CSV table of C-alpha atoms in Angstrom, one decimal:
chain,number,residue,atom,x,y,z
A,1,MET,CA,-1.0,27.8,-24.7
A,2,LYS,CA,0.3,29.8,-22.0
A,3,ASP,CA,4.1,30.3,-20.8
A,4,VAL,CA,4.2,29.3,-17.4
A,5,TYR,CA,6.0,31.7,-14.1
A,6,ILE,CA,7.2,30.7,-10.5
A,7,THR,CA,6.5,33.9,-9.8
A,8,ARG,CA,6.8,33.5,-5.9
A,9,ILE,CA,8.5,31.6,-3.7
A,10,ALA,CA,7.8,30.3,0.2
A,11,LYS,CA,9.2,28.3,2.7
A,12,PHE,CA,7.9,27.4,6.6
A,13,LEU,CA,10.5,25.2,9.1
A,14,PRO,CA,9.3,25.0,12.3
A,15,ASN,CA,10.9,25.8,15.4
A,16,GLU,CA,14.3,26.1,16.2
A,17,PRO,CA,16.4,23.7,14.5
A,18,VAL,CA,17.1,20.4,15.8
A,19,ASP,CA,21.1,19.6,16.0
A,20,ASN,CA,22.3,15.5,15.9
A,21,GLU,CA,22.6,15.1,19.9
A,22,GLN,CA,18.8,17.2,20.6
A,23,MET,CA,16.8,14.0,18.2
A,24,GLU,CA,16.2,10.9,20.4
A,25,GLU,CA,15.6,13.3,23.4
A,26,LYS,CA,12.6,15.1,20.6
A,27,LEU,CA,11.9,11.5,19.2
A,28,GLY,CA,12.2,9.6,22.4
A,29,ILE,CA,13.9,6.4,23.7
A,30,ILE,CA,12.9,2.8,22.3
A,31,ASN,CA,12.8,0.5,25.2
A,32,GLY,CA,15.0,2.4,27.3
A,33,LYS,CA,18.3,2.6,24.9
A,34,SER,CA,19.4,4.5,23.5
A,35,SER,CA,19.6,3.8,19.5
A,36,LYS,CA,22.7,2.3,18.2
A,37,ALA,CA,21.8,3.0,14.7
A,38,ARG,CA,21.0,6.9,15.1
A,39,ARG,CA,24.9,7.5,15.3
A,40,ILE,CA,26.3,5.4,12.4
A,41,VAL,CA,22.9,6.8,9.6
A,42,LEU,CA,23.7,10.0,11.2
A,43,ARG,CA,27.4,9.5,10.1
A,44,ASN,CA,26.6,8.7,6.5
A,45,ASN,CA,23.6,11.2,5.9
A,46,GLN,CA,26.1,14.2,7.1
A,47,ILE,CA,22.7,15.3,7.9
A,48,LYS,CA,23.8,18.5,10.9
A,49,THR,CA,20.3,19.9,11.4
A,50,ARG,CA,16.6,19.4,10.8
A,51,TYR,CA,13.1,20.9,12.0
A,52,TYR,CA,10.5,18.7,14.2
A,53,ALA,CA,6.7,20.5,14.6
A,54,ILE,CA,7.8,19.6,18.5
A,55,ASP,CA,8.4,22.4,20.9
A,56,ALA,CA,11.4,22.4,23.8
A,57,ASN,CA,8.4,21.0,26.0
A,58,GLY,CA,7.3,17.9,23.4
A,59,ASN,CA,4.5,19.4,22.4
A,60,ILE,CA,3.3,19.3,18.6
A,61,THR,CA,3.2,22.5,17.8
A,62,HIS,CA,1.6,21.8,13.6
A,63,ASN,CA,0.4,19.7,11.7
A,64,ASN,CA,0.9,18.8,8.0
A,65,ALA,CA,-2.0,21.7,7.1
A,66,GLN,CA,-1.0,24.1,8.9
A,67,LEU,CA,2.9,24.0,8.2
A,68,THR,CA,1.6,24.1,4.4
A,69,LYS,CA,-0.9,26.6,5.4
A,70,GLU,CA,2.2,29.0,7.1
A,71,ALA,CA,4.4,28.5,3.9
A,72,ILE,CA,1.2,29.7,2.0
A,73,GLU,CA,0.3,32.6,3.5
A,74,LEU,CA,4.4,33.6,3.7
A,75,LEU,CA,3.8,33.9,0.1
A,76,CYS,CA,0.9,36.9,0.7
A,77,ASP,CA,1.1,40.3,0.7
A,78,ASP,CA,-0.8,43.7,-0.2
A,79,THR,CA,-1.3,42.7,-4.0
A,80,PHE,CA,-2.0,39.4,-3.5
A,81,SER,CA,-3.9,37.5,-1.0
A,82,THR,CA,-5.3,34.1,-0.2
A,83,LYS,CA,-8.2,35.0,-1.5
A,84,ASP,CA,-6.8,35.8,-4.8
A,85,ILE,CA,-5.9,32.2,-5.1
A,86,GLU,CA,-7.4,30.3,-7.9
A,87,LEU,CA,-6.0,26.4,-7.8
A,88,LEU,CA,-4.6,25.0,-4.6
A,89,SER,CA,-2.2,21.6,-5.7
A,90,CYS,CA,-0.4,20.3,-2.2
A,91,GLY,CA,1.8,17.0,-2.3
A,92,THR,CA,2.4,15.5,1.0
A,93,SER,CA,4.1,11.5,1.7
A,94,SER,CA,2.4,12.5,5.7
A,95,PRO,CA,-1.2,13.5,5.2
A,96,ASP,CA,-2.7,13.8,9.3
A,97,GLN,CA,-4.9,11.3,8.5
A,98,ILE,CA,-6.3,8.6,5.3
A,99,LEU,CA,-9.6,11.1,4.5
A,100,PRO,CA,-10.6,13.9,4.1
A,101,SER,CA,-7.7,15.0,1.3
A,102,HIS,CA,-4.3,17.0,2.3
A,103,ALA,CA,-6.0,19.6,0.2
A,104,SER,CA,-8.5,19.9,1.2
A,105,MET,CA,-7.5,19.9,5.0
A,106,VAL,CA,-5.3,23.3,4.0
A,107,HIS,CA,-7.8,24.9,2.3
A,108,GLY,CA,-9.6,24.6,5.2
A,109,PHE,CA,-7.1,26.2,7.8
A,110,LEU,CA,-6.9,28.8,4.7
A,111,LYS,CA,-10.6,30.3,4.6
A,112,ASN,CA,-10.2,32.0,1.5
A,113,GLY,CA,-13.2,31.1,-0.3
A,114,ASN,CA,-13.9,28.2,-2.6
A,115,LEU,CA,-11.8,27.3,-5.5
A,116,GLU,CA,-10.4,24.1,-7.1
A,117,VAL,CA,-7.9,21.7,-4.8
A,118,ASN,CA,-5.8,18.9,-5.9
A,119,SER,CA,-4.1,16.5,-3.1
A,120,PRO,CA,-1.5,14.2,-5.4
A,121,SER,CA,-0.5,10.9,-3.2
A,122,GLY,CA,3.0,9.8,-3.3
A,123,ALA,CA,6.4,10.0,-1.5
A,124,CYS,CA,8.9,12.8,-2.9
A,125,CYS,CA,7.8,12.8,-6.1
A,126,SER,CA,3.9,14.2,-4.6
A,127,GLY,CA,5.2,17.8,-4.3
A,128,MET,CA,6.8,17.6,-8.0
A,129,ASN,CA,3.0,16.0,-8.8
A,130,ALA,CA,1.6,19.4,-7.6
A,131,LEU,CA,3.6,21.5,-9.0
A,132,LYS,CA,3.2,19.6,-12.2
A,133,TYR,CA,-1.4,20.1,-11.9
A,134,GLY,CA,-0.6,23.9,-11.2
A,135,PHE,CA,1.5,24.0,-14.4
A,136,LEU,CA,-0.5,22.2,-16.6
A,137,ALA,CA,-3.9,24.0,-15.3
A,138,ILE,CA,-2.5,27.1,-15.9
A,139,LYS,CA,-0.8,26.2,-19.1
A,140,ALA,CA,-4.2,24.7,-20.1
A,141,GLY,CA,-5.6,28.4,-19.5
A,142,GLN,CA,-8.0,26.8,-17.0
A,143,VAL,CA,-6.5,29.2,-14.2
A,144,SER,CA,-4.4,32.3,-14.5
A,145,ASN,CA,-2.6,30.9,-11.1
A,146,ALA,CA,-2.3,27.9,-8.7
A,147,VAL,CA,-0.9,27.8,-5.3
A,148,CYS,CA,1.8,24.7,-5.2
A,149,THR,CA,3.2,23.0,-2.2
A,150,GLY,CA,5.1,20.7,-0.6
A,151,SER,CA,5.6,19.4,2.9
A,152,GLU,CA,6.1,17.0,5.3
A,153,ARG,CA,5.3,15.9,9.0
A,154,THR,CA,7.1,13.3,9.6
A,155,SER,CA,8.6,13.3,13.4
A,156,THR,CA,5.2,12.1,14.9
A,157,TRP,CA,5.6,9.3,13.1
A,158,MET,CA,9.1,8.3,14.2
A,159,LYS,CA,8.4,9.2,18.1
A,160,SER,CA,9.2,6.5,20.3
A,161,ASP,CA,5.5,5.6,21.8
A,162,ILE,CA,4.6,4.3,17.7
A,163,PHE,CA,6.9,1.6,18.3
A,164,GLU,CA,6.3,0.8,22.2
A,165,ASN,CA,3.7,-2.0,21.2
A,166,GLU,CA,5.9,-3.5,18.5
A,167,VAL,CA,8.6,-3.4,21.5
A,168,GLU,CA,6.7,-5.1,23.7
A,169,HIS,CA,4.9,-7.2,22.0
A,170,LEU,CA,8.8,-9.2,20.8
A,171,LYS,CA,10.1,-9.0,24.3
A,172,GLU,CA,7.2,-12.0,24.7
A,173,LEU,CA,8.9,-13.2,21.6
A,174,GLU,CA,12.5,-13.1,22.5
A,175,ASP,CA,15.2,-11.8,25.1
A,176,ASN,CA,16.8,-8.8,23.5
A,177,PRO,CA,14.0,-7.0,20.9
A,178,ILE,CA,15.4,-4.8,18.7
A,179,LEU,CA,13.4,-2.6,16.6
A,180,ALA,CA,14.1,-3.7,12.7
A,181,PHE,CA,16.9,-1.4,10.7
A,182,ASN,CA,14.5,-1.1,7.9
A,183,LYS,CA,12.0,0.9,10.7
A,184,GLU,CA,14.5,3.3,13.0
A,185,PHE,CA,16.4,3.6,9.3
A,186,LEU,CA,14.4,7.1,8.5
A,187,ARG,CA,13.7,8.4,12.1
A,188,TRP,CA,17.3,9.9,12.1
A,189,MET,CA,17.0,10.8,8.1
A,190,LEU,CA,13.2,12.5,8.1
A,191,SER,CA,12.8,16.4,8.4
A,192,ASP,CA,9.2,18.3,9.3
A,193,GLY,CA,8.4,21.7,7.2
A,194,SER,CA,6.6,22.9,3.8
A,195,GLY,CA,7.5,25.1,0.7
A,196,ALA,CA,5.1,27.1,-1.9
A,197,VAL,CA,4.8,28.6,-4.9
A,198,LEU,CA,2.4,31.1,-6.6
A,199,LEU,CA,2.3,30.0,-10.4
A,200,GLU,CA,0.9,32.5,-13.0
A,201,SER,CA,0.8,33.0,-16.6
A,202,GLU,CA,2.3,36.5,-16.6
A,203,PRO,CA,6.3,36.8,-15.6
A,204,LYS,CA,6.5,39.4,-12.0
A,205,GLY,CA,9.8,40.5,-10.6
A,206,ILE,CA,12.3,37.6,-10.5
A,207,ALA,CA,10.7,34.6,-12.5
A,208,LEU,CA,11.1,32.1,-13.1
A,209,LYS,CA,9.5,30.3,-16.4
A,210,ILE,CA,9.0,26.6,-16.3
A,211,GLU,CA,10.0,24.7,-19.9
A,212,TRP,CA,8.6,21.9,-19.0
A,213,MET,CA,8.2,18.5,-16.7
A,214,GLU,CA,8.4,14.9,-16.5
A,215,GLY,CA,8.1,12.3,-14.7
A,216,TYR,CA,9.1,8.5,-15.0
A,217,SER,CA,7.7,5.5,-12.6
A,218,TYR,CA,9.9,2.1,-12.7
A,219,ALA,CA,6.5,0.5,-10.8
A,220,PHE,CA,6.8,-1.8,-13.4
A,221,GLU,CA,9.5,-3.6,-13.1
A,222,MET,CA,10.5,-2.7,-9.4
A,223,GLU,CA,9.2,-3.8,-5.7
A,224,THR,CA,8.2,-1.6,-2.8
A,225,CYS,CA,11.6,0.3,-1.3
A,226,MET,CA,9.8,2.5,1.2
A,227,TYR,CA,6.3,1.9,2.5
A,228,ALA,CA,4.0,2.6,5.6
A,229,GLY,CA,0.1,1.1,6.5
A,230,ALA,CA,1.2,-2.0,5.0
A,231,ASP,CA,4.1,-5.1,5.4
A,232,LYS,CA,6.2,-6.1,3.6
A,233,LEU,CA,6.1,-10.2,2.4
A,234,GLU,CA,8.9,-13.0,1.7
A,235,ASN,CA,7.3,-12.3,-1.8
A,236,GLY,CA,8.4,-8.8,-2.5
A,237,HIS,CA,4.3,-7.8,-2.6
A,238,LEU,CA,2.9,-5.5,0.4
A,239,LYS,CA,-0.3,-6.7,2.4
A,240,PRO,CA,-2.3,-3.6,3.3
A,241,TRP,CA,-2.9,-2.4,7.0
A,242,SER,CA,-6.9,-3.2,6.1
A,243,GLU,CA,-5.9,-6.9,5.4
A,244,TYR,CA,-4.4,-7.5,9.5
A,245,PRO,CA,-6.4,-7.1,12.4
A,246,ALA,CA,-6.7,-3.9,14.9
A,247,GLU,CA,-3.8,-5.4,17.0
A,248,ASP,CA,-1.0,-5.8,14.8
A,249,TRP,CA,-1.4,-2.5,13.8
A,250,ALA,CA,0.8,-1.4,16.8
A,251,ASN,CA,2.3,-4.9,17.1
A,252,LYS,CA,3.6,-4.8,13.8
A,253,SER,CA,4.0,-0.8,13.5
A,254,LEU,CA,2.2,-1.1,10.6
A,255,PHE,CA,1.8,2.3,10.2
A,256,ALA,CA,5.2,3.4,10.3
A,257,MET,CA,7.4,4.6,7.4
A,258,LYS,CA,9.9,2.4,5.9
A,259,GLN,CA,12.8,1.6,4.2
A,260,ASP,CA,14.8,-1.6,2.2
A,261,VAL,CA,17.1,0.2,2.6
A,262,LYS,CA,19.3,-2.6,0.3
A,263,LEU,CA,16.7,-2.4,-2.3
A,264,LEU,CA,17.4,1.4,-2.2
A,265,GLY,CA,21.6,1.4,-2.4
A,266,GLU,CA,21.4,-1.2,-5.3
A,267,ASN,CA,18.7,1.0,-7.6
A,268,ILE,CA,17.9,4.7,-6.7
A,269,LEU,CA,20.6,6.0,-8.4
A,270,GLY,CA,20.8,3.5,-11.4
A,271,LYS,CA,16.9,4.1,-12.3
A,272,GLY,CA,17.6,8.2,-11.1
A,273,VAL,CA,20.2,8.5,-14.0
A,274,ASP,CA,18.0,6.6,-16.4
A,275,SER,CA,15.5,8.5,-16.0
A,276,LEU,CA,17.3,11.5,-16.2
A,277,LYS,CA,18.8,10.9,-19.7
A,278,LEU,CA,14.8,9.8,-21.0
A,279,ALA,CA,13.8,13.0,-19.8
A,280,MET,CA,17.2,15.3,-21.3
A,281,ASN,CA,17.1,13.2,-24.7
A,282,LYS,CA,13.4,14.4,-25.0
A,283,HIS,CA,14.1,18.0,-24.6
A,284,ASN,CA,17.3,17.9,-26.7
A,285,ILE,CA,19.5,18.9,-23.6
A,286,THR,CA,23.0,18.4,-22.7
A,287,THR,CA,24.5,18.9,-19.3
A,288,ALA,CA,26.3,22.3,-20.5
A,289,ASP,CA,21.9,23.3,-21.6
A,290,PHE,CA,22.0,24.4,-17.5
A,291,ASP,CA,23.7,26.5,-14.9
A,292,TYR,CA,22.1,25.0,-11.7
A,293,TYR,CA,21.4,20.8,-11.1
A,294,LEU,CA,18.9,20.7,-7.8
A,295,PRO,CA,18.8,17.2,-6.8
A,296,HIS,CA,17.2,16.2,-4.0
A,297,ILE,CA,19.1,12.9,-2.5
A,298,SER,CA,18.2,11.5,1.0
A,299,SER,CA,21.5,11.3,2.5
A,300,TYR,CA,25.1,12.8,1.6
A,301,TYR,CA,25.9,9.2,1.7
A,302,PHE,CA,24.5,9.5,-2.4
A,303,LYS,CA,26.7,12.7,-3.1
A,304,GLU,CA,29.4,10.9,-4.8
A,305,ASN,CA,28.1,8.0,-5.9
A,306,LEU,CA,25.2,10.1,-7.9
A,307,TYR,CA,28.0,12.0,-9.8
A,308,GLU,CA,30.1,8.3,-10.5
A,309,GLU,CA,26.6,7.4,-11.7
A,310,LEU,CA,26.4,10.4,-14.3
A,311,LYS,CA,30.0,10.0,-15.6
A,312,ARG,CA,29.0,6.2,-15.9
A,313,GLN,CA,26.2,7.0,-17.4
A,314,GLY,CA,27.6,9.5,-20.0
A,315,VAL,CA,25.9,12.7,-18.4
A,316,GLU,CA,28.6,14.1,-15.6
A,317,ILE,CA,27.7,16.7,-14.2
A,318,PRO,CA,29.9,19.5,-12.9
A,319,TRP,CA,30.1,20.2,-9.0
A,320,GLU,CA,29.8,24.1,-9.8
A,321,LYS,CA,26.9,23.3,-10.8
A,322,TRP,CA,25.1,21.3,-7.5
A,323,PHE,CA,23.4,23.2,-5.4
A,324,MET,CA,22.3,21.5,-2.1
A,325,ASN,CA,20.7,23.0,1.6
A,326,LEU,CA,20.1,18.6,3.2
A,327,SER,CA,23.2,19.2,5.9
A,328,LYS,CA,21.0,22.6,7.2
A,329,VAL,CA,17.1,21.5,6.6
A,330,GLY,CA,17.7,17.8,7.0
A,331,ASN,CA,15.5,15.5,4.5
A,332,VAL,CA,11.8,16.8,4.1
A,333,GLY,CA,10.5,15.0,1.1
A,334,ALA,CA,7.7,16.4,-1.1
A,335,ALA,CA,8.8,20.0,0.4
A,336,SER,CA,12.4,19.7,-0.1
A,337,ILE,CA,13.0,20.7,-3.8
A,338,PHE,CA,10.7,23.8,-3.3
A,339,VAL,CA,12.8,24.5,0.1
A,340,MET,CA,16.0,24.1,-2.0
A,341,LEU,CA,14.8,26.4,-4.9
A,342,GLU,CA,13.6,29.2,-2.2
A,343,GLU,CA,17.1,28.9,-1.1
A,344,LEU,CA,18.8,29.8,-4.3
A,345,VAL,CA,16.2,32.0,-5.1
A,346,SER,CA,17.0,33.8,-1.6
A,347,SER,CA,20.7,33.6,-2.5
A,348,GLY,CA,20.7,36.4,-5.0
A,349,GLN,CA,23.1,34.0,-7.0
A,350,LEU,CA,20.6,33.9,-10.2
A,351,LYS,CA,20.7,36.1,-12.4
A,352,LYS,CA,18.3,36.8,-16.3
A,353,GLY,CA,18.9,33.4,-18.7
A,354,ASP,CA,20.1,31.2,-16.3
A,355,LYS,CA,18.8,27.9,-15.9
A,356,VAL,CA,18.1,25.4,-13.5
A,357,LEU,CA,17.3,21.9,-13.5
A,358,LEU,CA,14.9,20.5,-10.8
A,359,HIS,CA,15.9,16.1,-10.4
A,360,VAL,CA,13.3,14.5,-7.4
A,361,PRO,CA,13.6,10.4,-6.8
A,362,GLU,CA,10.8,9.0,-4.9
A,363,SER,CA,12.0,5.5,-3.7
A,364,ALA,CA,8.3,4.4,-2.2
A,365,ARG,CA,7.9,2.6,-5.8
A,366,PHE,CA,11.0,4.3,-8.2
A,367,SER,CA,9.5,7.0,-9.6
A,368,TYR,CA,11.4,10.6,-10.4
A,369,SER,CA,10.4,13.8,-11.5
A,370,TYR,CA,12.2,16.6,-13.3
A,371,ALA,CA,12.0,20.1,-13.9
A,372,TYR,CA,13.5,22.7,-16.6
A,373,LEU,CA,13.5,26.1,-15.6
A,374,THR,CA,14.6,29.8,-16.9
A,375,VAL,CA,15.2,32.9,-14.7
A,376,CYS,CA,13.5,35.7,-16.2
């Protein structure tokens, strides 16, 4: 079995950072009224700036596949070009279309010759699943390099016109229609961007060796928490868009991303720490065995609570090991862990022998992914 190293890492965040007061101007006002939920959500998540693939005039500047292409090209130079890529593995929760796959569309923009493509579906863990596919392919000797990505372009999913049909429909039913909080919540949480890594079987320069990766799902016991392209029924089941008449697709905003906030708050941390302990026990490590802890969290609201949950379950991680950049770049979903790791690598803090633990939760139906890295 081959060793696998992250030898290059890049991120692409489109346009200028958008501060909290600019958000509604970019995304649009629903039903002519400024959102009451916005300030509540922003106060809790403590995100100060984020990025949208929308320019100052409201025009869309990139789709998801184009964002991903930009990050991949930033990996390249005179010694490694896109034509040298042997495997392209791209994860996202916000593909530009149902078919073709996200990785196929990225490949189409790269125009770099024949290669294998892989498109893991899902939410935040899709980026880690893309990384794991490349990791295992190199480890097995199938390829000698792989480019793995995580990306999101959710801003267009959150624009006001997506919800206008539903609001107009609600006006027919009641005098004061208010968009359900489970839909509006995510408008003030998500950001656009992409991250990419080059994996190779030999270390080059400052490299990060991937020691192991693990993934866990609690879907067997948990109902859906975050979803798109469906509506959640009273019994907790999802009814997919394909079972609704076409007029309901807009009237119910079926393609909008939605979050069951109560279910999220009650379970995301407990299951997360439980799965972390499973991974650590399997590989016989303790919190003393890593120098940097990179948790992808959607909101700073969860930061203190995560620390307390870790402490409660006997795996307390000292604050000095934590590295996060949520307040500056926002929640970039599948790209977040790539963007976070890129910032840590670029900071110059890492030294040979340092250990890094990546921790990525996905609230969709409570999945968790982990990676353990050594700086070479």
